[in-house]
PDB file of C-alpha atoms in Angstrom:
ATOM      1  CA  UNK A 200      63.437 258.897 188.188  1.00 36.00           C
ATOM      2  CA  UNK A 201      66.983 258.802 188.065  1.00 32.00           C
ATOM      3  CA  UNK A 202      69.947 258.791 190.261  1.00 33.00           C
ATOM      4  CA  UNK A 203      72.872 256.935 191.795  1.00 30.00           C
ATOM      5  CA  UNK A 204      73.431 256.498 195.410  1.00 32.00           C
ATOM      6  CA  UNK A 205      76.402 254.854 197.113  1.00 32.00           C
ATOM      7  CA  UNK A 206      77.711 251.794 197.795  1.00 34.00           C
ATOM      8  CA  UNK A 207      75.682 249.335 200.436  1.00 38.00           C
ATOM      9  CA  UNK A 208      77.103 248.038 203.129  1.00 42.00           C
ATOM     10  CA  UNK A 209      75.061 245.679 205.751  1.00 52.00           C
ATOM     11  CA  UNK A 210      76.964 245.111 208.541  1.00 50.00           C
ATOM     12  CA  UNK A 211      75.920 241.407 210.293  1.00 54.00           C
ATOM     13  CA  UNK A 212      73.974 240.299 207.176  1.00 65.00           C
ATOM     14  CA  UNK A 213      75.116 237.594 204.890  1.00 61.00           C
ATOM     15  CA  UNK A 214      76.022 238.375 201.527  1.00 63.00           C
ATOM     16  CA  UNK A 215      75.585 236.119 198.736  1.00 59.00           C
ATOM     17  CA  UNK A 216      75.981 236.950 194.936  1.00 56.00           C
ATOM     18  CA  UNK A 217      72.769 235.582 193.031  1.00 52.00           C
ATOM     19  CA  UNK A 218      74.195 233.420 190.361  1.00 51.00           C
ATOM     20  CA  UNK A 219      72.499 233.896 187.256  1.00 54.00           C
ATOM     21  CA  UNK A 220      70.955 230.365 186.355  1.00 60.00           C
ATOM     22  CA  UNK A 221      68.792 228.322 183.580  1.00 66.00           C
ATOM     23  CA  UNK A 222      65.644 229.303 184.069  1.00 86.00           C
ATOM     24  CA  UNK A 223      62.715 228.138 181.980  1.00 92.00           C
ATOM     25  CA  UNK A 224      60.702 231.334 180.681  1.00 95.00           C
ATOM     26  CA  UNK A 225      57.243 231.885 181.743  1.00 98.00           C
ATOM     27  CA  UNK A 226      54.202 232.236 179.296  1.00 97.00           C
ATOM     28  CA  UNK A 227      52.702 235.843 178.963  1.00 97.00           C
ATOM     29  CA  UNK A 228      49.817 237.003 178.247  1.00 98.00           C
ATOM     30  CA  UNK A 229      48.314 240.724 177.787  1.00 98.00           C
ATOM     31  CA  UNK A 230      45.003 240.987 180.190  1.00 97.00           C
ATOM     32  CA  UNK A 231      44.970 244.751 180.144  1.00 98.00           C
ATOM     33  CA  UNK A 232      46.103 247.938 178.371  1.00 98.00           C
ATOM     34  CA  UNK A 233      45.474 251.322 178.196  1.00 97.00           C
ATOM     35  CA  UNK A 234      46.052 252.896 181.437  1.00 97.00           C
ATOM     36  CA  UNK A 235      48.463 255.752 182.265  1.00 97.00           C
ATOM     37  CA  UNK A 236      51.721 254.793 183.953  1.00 97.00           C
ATOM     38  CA  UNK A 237      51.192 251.599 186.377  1.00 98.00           C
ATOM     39  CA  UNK A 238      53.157 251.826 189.613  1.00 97.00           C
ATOM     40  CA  UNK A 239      51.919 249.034 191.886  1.00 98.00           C
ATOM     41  CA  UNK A 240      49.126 246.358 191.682  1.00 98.00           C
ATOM     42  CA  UNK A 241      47.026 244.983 195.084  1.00 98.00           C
ATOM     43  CA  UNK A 242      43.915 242.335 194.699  1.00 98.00           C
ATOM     44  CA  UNK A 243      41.099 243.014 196.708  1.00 97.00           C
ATOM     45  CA  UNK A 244      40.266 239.391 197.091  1.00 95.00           C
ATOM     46  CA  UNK A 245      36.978 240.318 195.544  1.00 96.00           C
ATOM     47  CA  UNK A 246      38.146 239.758 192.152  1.00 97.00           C
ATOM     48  CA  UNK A 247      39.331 242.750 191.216  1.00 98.00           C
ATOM     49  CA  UNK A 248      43.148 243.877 191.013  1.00 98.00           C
ATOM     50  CA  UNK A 249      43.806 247.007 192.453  1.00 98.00           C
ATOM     51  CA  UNK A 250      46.209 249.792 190.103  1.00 98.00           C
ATOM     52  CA  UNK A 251      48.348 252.245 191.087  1.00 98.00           C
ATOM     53  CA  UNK A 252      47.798 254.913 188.050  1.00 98.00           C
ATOM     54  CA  UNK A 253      50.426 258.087 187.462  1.00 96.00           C
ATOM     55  CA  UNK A 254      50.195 260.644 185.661  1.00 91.00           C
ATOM     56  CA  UNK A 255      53.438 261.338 184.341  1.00 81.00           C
ATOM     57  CA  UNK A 256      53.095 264.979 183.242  1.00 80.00           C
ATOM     58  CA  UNK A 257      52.281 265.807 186.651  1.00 78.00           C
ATOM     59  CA  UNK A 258      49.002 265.617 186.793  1.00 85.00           C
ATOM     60  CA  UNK A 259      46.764 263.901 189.165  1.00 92.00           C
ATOM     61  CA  UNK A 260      46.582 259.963 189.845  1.00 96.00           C
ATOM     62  CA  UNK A 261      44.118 257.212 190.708  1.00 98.00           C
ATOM     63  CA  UNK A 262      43.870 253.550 192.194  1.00 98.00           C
ATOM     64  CA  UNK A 263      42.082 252.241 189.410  1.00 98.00           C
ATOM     65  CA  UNK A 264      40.256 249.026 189.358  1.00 98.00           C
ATOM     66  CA  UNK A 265      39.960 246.357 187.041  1.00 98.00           C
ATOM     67  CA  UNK A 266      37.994 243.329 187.256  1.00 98.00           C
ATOM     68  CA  UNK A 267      38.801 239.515 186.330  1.00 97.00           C
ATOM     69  CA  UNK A 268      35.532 240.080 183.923  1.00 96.00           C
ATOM     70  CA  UNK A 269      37.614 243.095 182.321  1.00 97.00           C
ATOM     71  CA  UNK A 270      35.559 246.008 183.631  1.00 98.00           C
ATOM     72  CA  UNK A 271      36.936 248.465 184.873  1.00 98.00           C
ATOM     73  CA  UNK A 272      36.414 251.785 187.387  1.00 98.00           C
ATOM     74  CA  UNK A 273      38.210 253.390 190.159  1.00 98.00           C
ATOM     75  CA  UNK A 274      38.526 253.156 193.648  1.00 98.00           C
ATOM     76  CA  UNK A 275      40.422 256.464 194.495  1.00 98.00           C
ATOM     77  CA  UNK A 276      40.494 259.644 192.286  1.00 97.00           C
ATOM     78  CA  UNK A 277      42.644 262.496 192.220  1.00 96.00           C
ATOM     79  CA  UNK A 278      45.494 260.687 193.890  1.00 97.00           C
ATOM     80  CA  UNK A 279      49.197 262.350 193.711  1.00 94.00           C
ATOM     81  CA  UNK A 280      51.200 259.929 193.237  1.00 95.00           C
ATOM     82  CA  UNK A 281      49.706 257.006 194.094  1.00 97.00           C
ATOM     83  CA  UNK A 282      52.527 253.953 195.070  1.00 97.00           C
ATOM     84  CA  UNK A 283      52.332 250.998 196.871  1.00 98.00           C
ATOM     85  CA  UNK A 284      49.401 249.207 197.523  1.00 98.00           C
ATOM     86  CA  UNK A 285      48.271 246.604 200.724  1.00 98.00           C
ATOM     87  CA  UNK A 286      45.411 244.959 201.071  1.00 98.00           C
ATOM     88  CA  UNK A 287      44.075 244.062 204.751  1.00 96.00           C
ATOM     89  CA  UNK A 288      41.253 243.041 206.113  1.00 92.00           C
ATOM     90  CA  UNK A 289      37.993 245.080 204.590  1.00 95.00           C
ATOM     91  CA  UNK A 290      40.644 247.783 203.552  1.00 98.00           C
ATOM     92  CA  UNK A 291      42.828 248.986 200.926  1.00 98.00           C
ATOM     93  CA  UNK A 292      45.901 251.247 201.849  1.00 98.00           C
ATOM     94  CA  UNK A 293      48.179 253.340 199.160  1.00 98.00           C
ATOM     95  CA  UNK A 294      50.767 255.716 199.110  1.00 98.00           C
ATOM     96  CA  UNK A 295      50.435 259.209 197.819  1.00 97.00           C
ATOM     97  CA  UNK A 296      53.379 261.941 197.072  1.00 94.00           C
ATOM     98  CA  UNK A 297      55.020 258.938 195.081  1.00 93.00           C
ATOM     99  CA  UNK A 298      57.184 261.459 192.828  1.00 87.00           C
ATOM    100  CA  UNK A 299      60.440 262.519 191.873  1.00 79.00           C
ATOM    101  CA  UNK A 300      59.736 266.039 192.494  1.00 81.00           C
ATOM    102  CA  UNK A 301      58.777 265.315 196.379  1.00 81.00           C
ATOM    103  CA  UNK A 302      62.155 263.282 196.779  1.00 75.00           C
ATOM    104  CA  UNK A 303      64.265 265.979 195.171  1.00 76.00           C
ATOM    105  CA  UNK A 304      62.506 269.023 196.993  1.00 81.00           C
ATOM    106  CA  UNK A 305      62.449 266.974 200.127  1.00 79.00           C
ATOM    107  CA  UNK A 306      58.423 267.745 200.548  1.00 84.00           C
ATOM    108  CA  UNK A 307      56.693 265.428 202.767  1.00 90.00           C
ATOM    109  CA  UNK A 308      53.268 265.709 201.896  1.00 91.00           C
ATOM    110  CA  UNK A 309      53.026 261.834 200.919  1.00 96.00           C
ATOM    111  CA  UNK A 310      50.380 260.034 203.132  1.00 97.00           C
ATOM    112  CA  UNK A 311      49.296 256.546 203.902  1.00 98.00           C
ATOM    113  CA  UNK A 312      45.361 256.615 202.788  1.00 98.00           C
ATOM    114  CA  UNK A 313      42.953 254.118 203.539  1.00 98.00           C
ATOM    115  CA  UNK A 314      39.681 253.115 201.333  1.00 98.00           C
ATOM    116  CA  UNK A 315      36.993 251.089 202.921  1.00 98.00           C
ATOM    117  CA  UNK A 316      36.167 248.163 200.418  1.00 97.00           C
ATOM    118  CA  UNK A 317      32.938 247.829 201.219  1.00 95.00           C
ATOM    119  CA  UNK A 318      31.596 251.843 201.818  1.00 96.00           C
ATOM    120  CA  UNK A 319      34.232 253.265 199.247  1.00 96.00           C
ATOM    121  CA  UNK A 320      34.882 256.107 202.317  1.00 97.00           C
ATOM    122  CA  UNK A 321      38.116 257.314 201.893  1.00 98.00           C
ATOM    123  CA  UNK A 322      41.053 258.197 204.749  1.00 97.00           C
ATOM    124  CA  UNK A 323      44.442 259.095 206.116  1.00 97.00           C
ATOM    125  CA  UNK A 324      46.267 256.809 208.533  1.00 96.00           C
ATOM    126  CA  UNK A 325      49.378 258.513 207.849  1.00 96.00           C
ATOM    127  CA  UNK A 326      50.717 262.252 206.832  1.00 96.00           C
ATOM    128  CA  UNK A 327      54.368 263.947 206.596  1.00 95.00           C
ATOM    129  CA  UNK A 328      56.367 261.077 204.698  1.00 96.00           C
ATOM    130  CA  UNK A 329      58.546 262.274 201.535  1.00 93.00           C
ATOM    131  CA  UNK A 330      57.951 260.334 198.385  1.00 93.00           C
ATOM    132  CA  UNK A 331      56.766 256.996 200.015  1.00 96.00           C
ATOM    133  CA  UNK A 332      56.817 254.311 196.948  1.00 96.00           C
ATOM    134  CA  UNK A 333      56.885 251.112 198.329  1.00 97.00           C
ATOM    135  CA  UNK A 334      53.876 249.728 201.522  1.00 98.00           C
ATOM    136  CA  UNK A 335      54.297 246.695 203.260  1.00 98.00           C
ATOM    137  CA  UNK A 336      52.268 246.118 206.662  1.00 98.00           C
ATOM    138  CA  UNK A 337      53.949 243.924 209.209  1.00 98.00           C
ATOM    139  CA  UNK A 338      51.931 241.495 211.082  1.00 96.00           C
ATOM    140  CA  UNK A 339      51.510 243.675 214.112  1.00 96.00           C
ATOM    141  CA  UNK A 340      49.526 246.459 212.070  1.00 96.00           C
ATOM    142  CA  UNK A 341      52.803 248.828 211.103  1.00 98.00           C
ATOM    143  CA  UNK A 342      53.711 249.973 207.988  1.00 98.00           C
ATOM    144  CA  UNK A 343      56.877 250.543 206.539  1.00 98.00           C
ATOM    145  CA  UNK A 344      57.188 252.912 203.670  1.00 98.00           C
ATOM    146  CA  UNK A 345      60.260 252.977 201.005  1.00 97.00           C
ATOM    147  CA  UNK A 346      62.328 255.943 198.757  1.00 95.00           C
ATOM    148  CA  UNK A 347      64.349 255.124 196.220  1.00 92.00           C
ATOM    149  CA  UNK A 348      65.827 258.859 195.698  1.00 89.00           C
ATOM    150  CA  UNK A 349      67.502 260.624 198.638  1.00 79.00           C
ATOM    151  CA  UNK A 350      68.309 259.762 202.144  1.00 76.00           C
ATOM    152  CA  UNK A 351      65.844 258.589 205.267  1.00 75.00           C
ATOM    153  CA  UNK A 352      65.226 255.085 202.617  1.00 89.00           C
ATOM    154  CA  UNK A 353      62.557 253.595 205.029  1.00 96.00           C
ATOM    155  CA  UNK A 354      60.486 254.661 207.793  1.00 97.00           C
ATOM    156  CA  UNK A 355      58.328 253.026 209.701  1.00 98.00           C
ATOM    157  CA  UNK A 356      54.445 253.785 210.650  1.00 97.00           C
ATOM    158  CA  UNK A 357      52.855 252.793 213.686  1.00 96.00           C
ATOM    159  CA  UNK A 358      49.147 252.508 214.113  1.00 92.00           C
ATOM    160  CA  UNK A 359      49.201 255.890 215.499  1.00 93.00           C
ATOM    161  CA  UNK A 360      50.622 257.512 212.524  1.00 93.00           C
ATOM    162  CA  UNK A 361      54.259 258.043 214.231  1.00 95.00           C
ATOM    163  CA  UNK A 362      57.193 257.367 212.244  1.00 96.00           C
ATOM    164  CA  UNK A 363      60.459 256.603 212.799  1.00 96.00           C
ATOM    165  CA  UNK A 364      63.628 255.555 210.442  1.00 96.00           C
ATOM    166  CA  UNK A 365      63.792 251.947 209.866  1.00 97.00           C
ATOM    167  CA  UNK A 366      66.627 249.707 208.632  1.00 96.00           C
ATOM    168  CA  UNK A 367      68.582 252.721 207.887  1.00 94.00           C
ATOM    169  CA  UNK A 368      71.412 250.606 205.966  1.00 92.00           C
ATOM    170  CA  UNK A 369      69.866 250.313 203.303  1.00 95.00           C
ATOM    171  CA  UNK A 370      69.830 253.052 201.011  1.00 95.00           C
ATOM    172  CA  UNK A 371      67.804 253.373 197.479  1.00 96.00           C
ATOM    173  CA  UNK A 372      64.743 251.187 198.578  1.00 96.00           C
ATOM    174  CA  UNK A 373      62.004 250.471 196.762  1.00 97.00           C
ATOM    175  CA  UNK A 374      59.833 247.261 196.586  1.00 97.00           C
ATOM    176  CA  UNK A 375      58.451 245.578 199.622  1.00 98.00           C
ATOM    177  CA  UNK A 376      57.068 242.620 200.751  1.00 98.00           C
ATOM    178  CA  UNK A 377      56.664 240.830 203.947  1.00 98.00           C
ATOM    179  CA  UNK A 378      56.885 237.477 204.204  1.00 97.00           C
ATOM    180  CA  UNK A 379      54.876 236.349 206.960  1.00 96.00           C
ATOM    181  CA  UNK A 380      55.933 232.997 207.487  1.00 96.00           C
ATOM    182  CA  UNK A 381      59.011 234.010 208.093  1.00 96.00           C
ATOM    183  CA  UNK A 382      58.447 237.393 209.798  1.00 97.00           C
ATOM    184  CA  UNK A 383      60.567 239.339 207.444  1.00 97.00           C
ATOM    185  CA  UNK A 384      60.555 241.844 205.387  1.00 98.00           C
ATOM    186  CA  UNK A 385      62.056 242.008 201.546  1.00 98.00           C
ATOM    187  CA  UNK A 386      63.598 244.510 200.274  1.00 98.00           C
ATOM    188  CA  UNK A 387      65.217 245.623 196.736  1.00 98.00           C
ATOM    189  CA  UNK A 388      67.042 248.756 195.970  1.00 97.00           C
ATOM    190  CA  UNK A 389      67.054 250.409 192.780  1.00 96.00           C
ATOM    191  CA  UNK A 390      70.002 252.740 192.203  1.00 96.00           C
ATOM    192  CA  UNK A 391      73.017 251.693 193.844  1.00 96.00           C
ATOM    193  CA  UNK A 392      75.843 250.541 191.910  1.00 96.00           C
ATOM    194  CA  UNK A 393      74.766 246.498 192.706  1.00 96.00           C
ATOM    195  CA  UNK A 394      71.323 245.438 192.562  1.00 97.00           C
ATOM    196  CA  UNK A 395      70.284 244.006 196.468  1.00 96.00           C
ATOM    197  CA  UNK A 396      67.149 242.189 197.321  1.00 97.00           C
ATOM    198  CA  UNK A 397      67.816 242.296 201.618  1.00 96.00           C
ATOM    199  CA  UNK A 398      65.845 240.525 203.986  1.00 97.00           C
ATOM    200  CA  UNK A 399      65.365 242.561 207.132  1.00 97.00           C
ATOM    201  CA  UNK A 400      63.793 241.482 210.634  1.00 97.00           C
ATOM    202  CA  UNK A 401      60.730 243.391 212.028  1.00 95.00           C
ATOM    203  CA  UNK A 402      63.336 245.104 214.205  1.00 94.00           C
ATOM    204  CA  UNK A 403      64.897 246.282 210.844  1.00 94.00           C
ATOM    205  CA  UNK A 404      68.144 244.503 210.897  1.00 94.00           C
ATOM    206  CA  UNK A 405      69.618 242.621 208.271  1.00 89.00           C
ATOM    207  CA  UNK A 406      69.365 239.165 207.599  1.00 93.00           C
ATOM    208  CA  UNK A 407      70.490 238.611 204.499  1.00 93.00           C
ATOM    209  CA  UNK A 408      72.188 240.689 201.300  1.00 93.00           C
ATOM    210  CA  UNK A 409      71.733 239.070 198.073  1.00 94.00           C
ATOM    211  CA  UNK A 410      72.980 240.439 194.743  1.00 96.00           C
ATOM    212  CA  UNK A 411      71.957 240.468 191.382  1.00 96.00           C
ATOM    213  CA  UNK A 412      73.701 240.502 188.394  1.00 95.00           C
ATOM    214  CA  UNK A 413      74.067 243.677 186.461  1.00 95.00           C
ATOM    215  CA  UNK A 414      74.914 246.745 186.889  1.00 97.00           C
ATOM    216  CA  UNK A 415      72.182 248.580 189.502  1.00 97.00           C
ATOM    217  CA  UNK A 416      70.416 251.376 187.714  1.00 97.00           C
ATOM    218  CA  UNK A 417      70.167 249.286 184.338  1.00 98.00           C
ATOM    219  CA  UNK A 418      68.471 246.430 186.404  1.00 98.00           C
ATOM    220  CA  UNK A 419      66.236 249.231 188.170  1.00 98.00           C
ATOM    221  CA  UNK A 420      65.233 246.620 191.045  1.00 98.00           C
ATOM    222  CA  UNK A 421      61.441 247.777 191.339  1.00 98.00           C
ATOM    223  CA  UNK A 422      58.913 246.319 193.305  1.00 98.00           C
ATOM    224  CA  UNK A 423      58.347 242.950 194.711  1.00 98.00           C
ATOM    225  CA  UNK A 424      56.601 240.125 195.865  1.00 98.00           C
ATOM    226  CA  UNK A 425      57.285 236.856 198.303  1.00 98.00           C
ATOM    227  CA  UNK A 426      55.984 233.138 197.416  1.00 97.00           C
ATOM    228  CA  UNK A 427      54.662 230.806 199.869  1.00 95.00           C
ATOM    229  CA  UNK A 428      58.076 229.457 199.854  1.00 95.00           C
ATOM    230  CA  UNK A 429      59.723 232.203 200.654  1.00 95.00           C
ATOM    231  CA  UNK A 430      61.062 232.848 197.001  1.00 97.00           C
ATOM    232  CA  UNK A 431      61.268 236.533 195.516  1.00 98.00           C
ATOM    233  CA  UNK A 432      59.915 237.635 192.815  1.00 98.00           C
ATOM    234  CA  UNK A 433      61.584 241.223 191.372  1.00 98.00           C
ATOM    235  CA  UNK A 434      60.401 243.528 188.435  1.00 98.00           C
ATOM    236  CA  UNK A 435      63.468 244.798 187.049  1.00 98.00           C
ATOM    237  CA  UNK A 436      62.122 247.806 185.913  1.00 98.00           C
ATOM    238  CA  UNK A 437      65.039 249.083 183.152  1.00 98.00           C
ATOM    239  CA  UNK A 438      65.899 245.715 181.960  1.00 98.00           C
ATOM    240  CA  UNK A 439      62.375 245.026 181.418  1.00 98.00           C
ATOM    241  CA  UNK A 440      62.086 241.342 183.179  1.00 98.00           C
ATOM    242  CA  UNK A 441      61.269 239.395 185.947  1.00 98.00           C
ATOM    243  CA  UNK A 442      63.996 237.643 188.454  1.00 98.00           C
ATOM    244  CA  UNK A 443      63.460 234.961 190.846  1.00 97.00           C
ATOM    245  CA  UNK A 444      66.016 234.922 193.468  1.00 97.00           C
ATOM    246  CA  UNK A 445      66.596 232.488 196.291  1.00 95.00           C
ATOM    247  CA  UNK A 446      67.073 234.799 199.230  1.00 94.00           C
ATOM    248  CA  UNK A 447      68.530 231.577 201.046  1.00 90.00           C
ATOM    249  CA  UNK A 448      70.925 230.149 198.407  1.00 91.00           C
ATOM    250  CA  UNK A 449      71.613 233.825 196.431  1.00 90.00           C
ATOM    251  CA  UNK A 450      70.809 231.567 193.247  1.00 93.00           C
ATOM    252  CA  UNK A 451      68.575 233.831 191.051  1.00 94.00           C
ATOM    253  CA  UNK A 452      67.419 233.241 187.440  1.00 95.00           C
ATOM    254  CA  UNK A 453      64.906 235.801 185.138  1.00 96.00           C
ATOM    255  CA  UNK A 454      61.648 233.809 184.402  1.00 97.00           C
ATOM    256  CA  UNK A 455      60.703 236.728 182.165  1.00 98.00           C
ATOM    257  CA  UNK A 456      62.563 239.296 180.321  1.00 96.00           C
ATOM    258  CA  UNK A 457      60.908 241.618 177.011  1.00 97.00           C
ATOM    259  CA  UNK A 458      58.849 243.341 179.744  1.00 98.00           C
ATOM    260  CA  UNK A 459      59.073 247.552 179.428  1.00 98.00           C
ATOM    261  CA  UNK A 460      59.276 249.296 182.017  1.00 98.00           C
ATOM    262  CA  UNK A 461      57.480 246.251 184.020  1.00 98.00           C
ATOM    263  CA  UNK A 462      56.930 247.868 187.475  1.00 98.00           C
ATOM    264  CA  UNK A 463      55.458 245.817 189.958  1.00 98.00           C
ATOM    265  CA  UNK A 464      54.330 241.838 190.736  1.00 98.00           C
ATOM    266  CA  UNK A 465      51.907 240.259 193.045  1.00 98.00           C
ATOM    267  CA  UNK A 466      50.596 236.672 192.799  1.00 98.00           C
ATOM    268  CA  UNK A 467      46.984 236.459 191.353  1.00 98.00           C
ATOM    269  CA  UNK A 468      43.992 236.551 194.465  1.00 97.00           C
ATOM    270  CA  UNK A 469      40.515 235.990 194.770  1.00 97.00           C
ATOM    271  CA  UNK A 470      37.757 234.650 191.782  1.00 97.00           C
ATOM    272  CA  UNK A 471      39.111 234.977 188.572  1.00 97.00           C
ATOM    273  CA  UNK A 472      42.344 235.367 189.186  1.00 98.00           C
ATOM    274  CA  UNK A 473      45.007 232.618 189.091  1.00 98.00           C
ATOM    275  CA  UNK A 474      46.984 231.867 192.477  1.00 98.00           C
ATOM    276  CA  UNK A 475      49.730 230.518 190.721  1.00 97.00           C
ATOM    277  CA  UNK A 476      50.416 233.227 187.669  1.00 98.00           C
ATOM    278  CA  UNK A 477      51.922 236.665 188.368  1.00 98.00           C
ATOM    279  CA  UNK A 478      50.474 239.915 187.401  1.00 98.00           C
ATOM    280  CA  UNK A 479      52.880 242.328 186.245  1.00 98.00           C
ATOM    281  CA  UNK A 480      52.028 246.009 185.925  1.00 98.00           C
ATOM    282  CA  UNK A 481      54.169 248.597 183.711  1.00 98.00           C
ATOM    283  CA  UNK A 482      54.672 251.960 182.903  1.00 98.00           C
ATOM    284  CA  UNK A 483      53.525 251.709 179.646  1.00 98.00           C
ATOM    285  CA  UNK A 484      49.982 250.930 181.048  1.00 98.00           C
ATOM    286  CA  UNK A 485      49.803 247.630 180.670  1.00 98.00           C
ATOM    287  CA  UNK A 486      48.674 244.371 183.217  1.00 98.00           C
ATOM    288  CA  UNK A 487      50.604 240.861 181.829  1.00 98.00           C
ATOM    289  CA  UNK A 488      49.984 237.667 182.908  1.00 98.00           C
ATOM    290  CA  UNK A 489      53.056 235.665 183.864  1.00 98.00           C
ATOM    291  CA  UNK A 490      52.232 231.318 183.482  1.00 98.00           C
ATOM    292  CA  UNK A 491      54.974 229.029 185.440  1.00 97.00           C
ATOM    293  CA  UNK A 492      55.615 226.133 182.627  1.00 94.00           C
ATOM    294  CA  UNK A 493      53.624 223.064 183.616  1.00 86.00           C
TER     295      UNK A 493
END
């Protein structure tokens, strides 16, 4: 996907530039290869981790799963364009119509779909949404849905399947995450000319604007995840690394670079899976595991 949008602007938020800092690397490990193009990663608390798989020569997708053990099998077949992935309750929710070609044609065939964890019955919660990449779910049951190519960035999904435009300064969106504790949602663009990880309220206005260093579309902010803490954790999908920014201080520093294409990052969950490594998907297929140094 490519593209440049324009410059952001968040009016009321503060701004703070995320000064690169020391940062001691994280250990890596390889825990799985071979799939097609990896877009997002969910764990099913089960001990599996949930995968987003593309097919980049337009072909269909799947949400793939892979076990702690190493098996593997699949949760939802002939997906197109599967994207973002949440996890609640005795559910698993994706995206569909994740592609360049339904951003740049303006289709909005993308859904919300559902998959029952325990019956494997597949649904859809949601219809009419153009190229919906990033899912977060907000504590009262709505989703919010991003696009990174285009304009309408984020909309919003009630539990009736209406939508509506939500936090409509920010342009270029891609990964979410909502960070509960603080009833927020997290936000990172991907093409616009400076790198922004936003924090947004649940009435979708800004909190804070932090940027990165770099120049946007090398960094290719992709998707995201929140710490306990409240720290960030971004897949910077072009530069190939990992950046952890303080969303309150706009210090940042890259705990993993050397990454292709690394696409998405979610805390490990559930048996087999450690709570305090992150598991970082890529396009090139493959599932890493990211150690903090002791």
């Amino acid at each position: 996907m490519t593209g440049v949008t324009g410059a952001l602007v968040l009016p009321g938020a503060a701004t703070v530039s995320a000064a690169p800092q020391a940062c001691a690397p994280w250990s890596r490990e390889v825990v799985a290869g071979g799939f097609g193009a990896l877009e997002n990663l969910g764990f099913d608390g089960r001990g599996n981790v949930l995968l987003s798989e593309q097919d980049l020569g337009g072909g269909p997708g799947a949400v793939r799963v892979l076990g702690a053990d190493g098996t593997r099998g699949t949760l939802a077949n002939e997906v197109d364009g599967p994207g973002g992935i949440v996890v609640a309750g005795a559910s698993a929710y994706f995206t569909t119509g994740n592609t360049a070609t339904a951003a740049l044609s303006g289709q909005s065939s993308g859904t919300i779909d559902a998959v029952d964890l325990a019956t494997g019955v597949r649904s859809t919660v949601a219809r009419g949404l153009t190229m919906p990449n990033g899912l977060a779910r907000l504590a009262n049951g709505d989703f919010v849905v991003s696009k990174d190519i285009g304009g309408g960035s984020m909309t919003r999904v009630d539990a009736a399947g209406n939508t509506t435009p939500f936090a409509t300064a920010l342009t270029s969106t891609n990964g979410l995450a909502f960070d509960a504790p603080r009833d927020r949602l997290v936000v990172s663009t991907t093409f616009d000319p400076t790198t922004v990880i936003a924090a947004v309220d649940t009435a979708g206005t800004p909190i804070t604007r932090t940027e990165l260093p770099g120049f946007g579309p090398l960094n290719s902010a992709d998707d995201l995840t929140v710490d306990t803490d409240g720290t960030a954790y971004v897949a910077l999908n072009v530069a190939g690394a990992v950046q952890r920014v303080d969303l309150d201080t706009g210090t940042s520093c890259r705990i993993a670079d050397g990454l292709p294409l690394v696409s998405s990052v979610r805390f490990g969950s559930g048996p087999g899976w450690d709570p305090n490594s992150l598991y970082a998907t890529s396009f090139l297929g493959t599932v890493t595991k990211l150690t903090p140094p002791a």
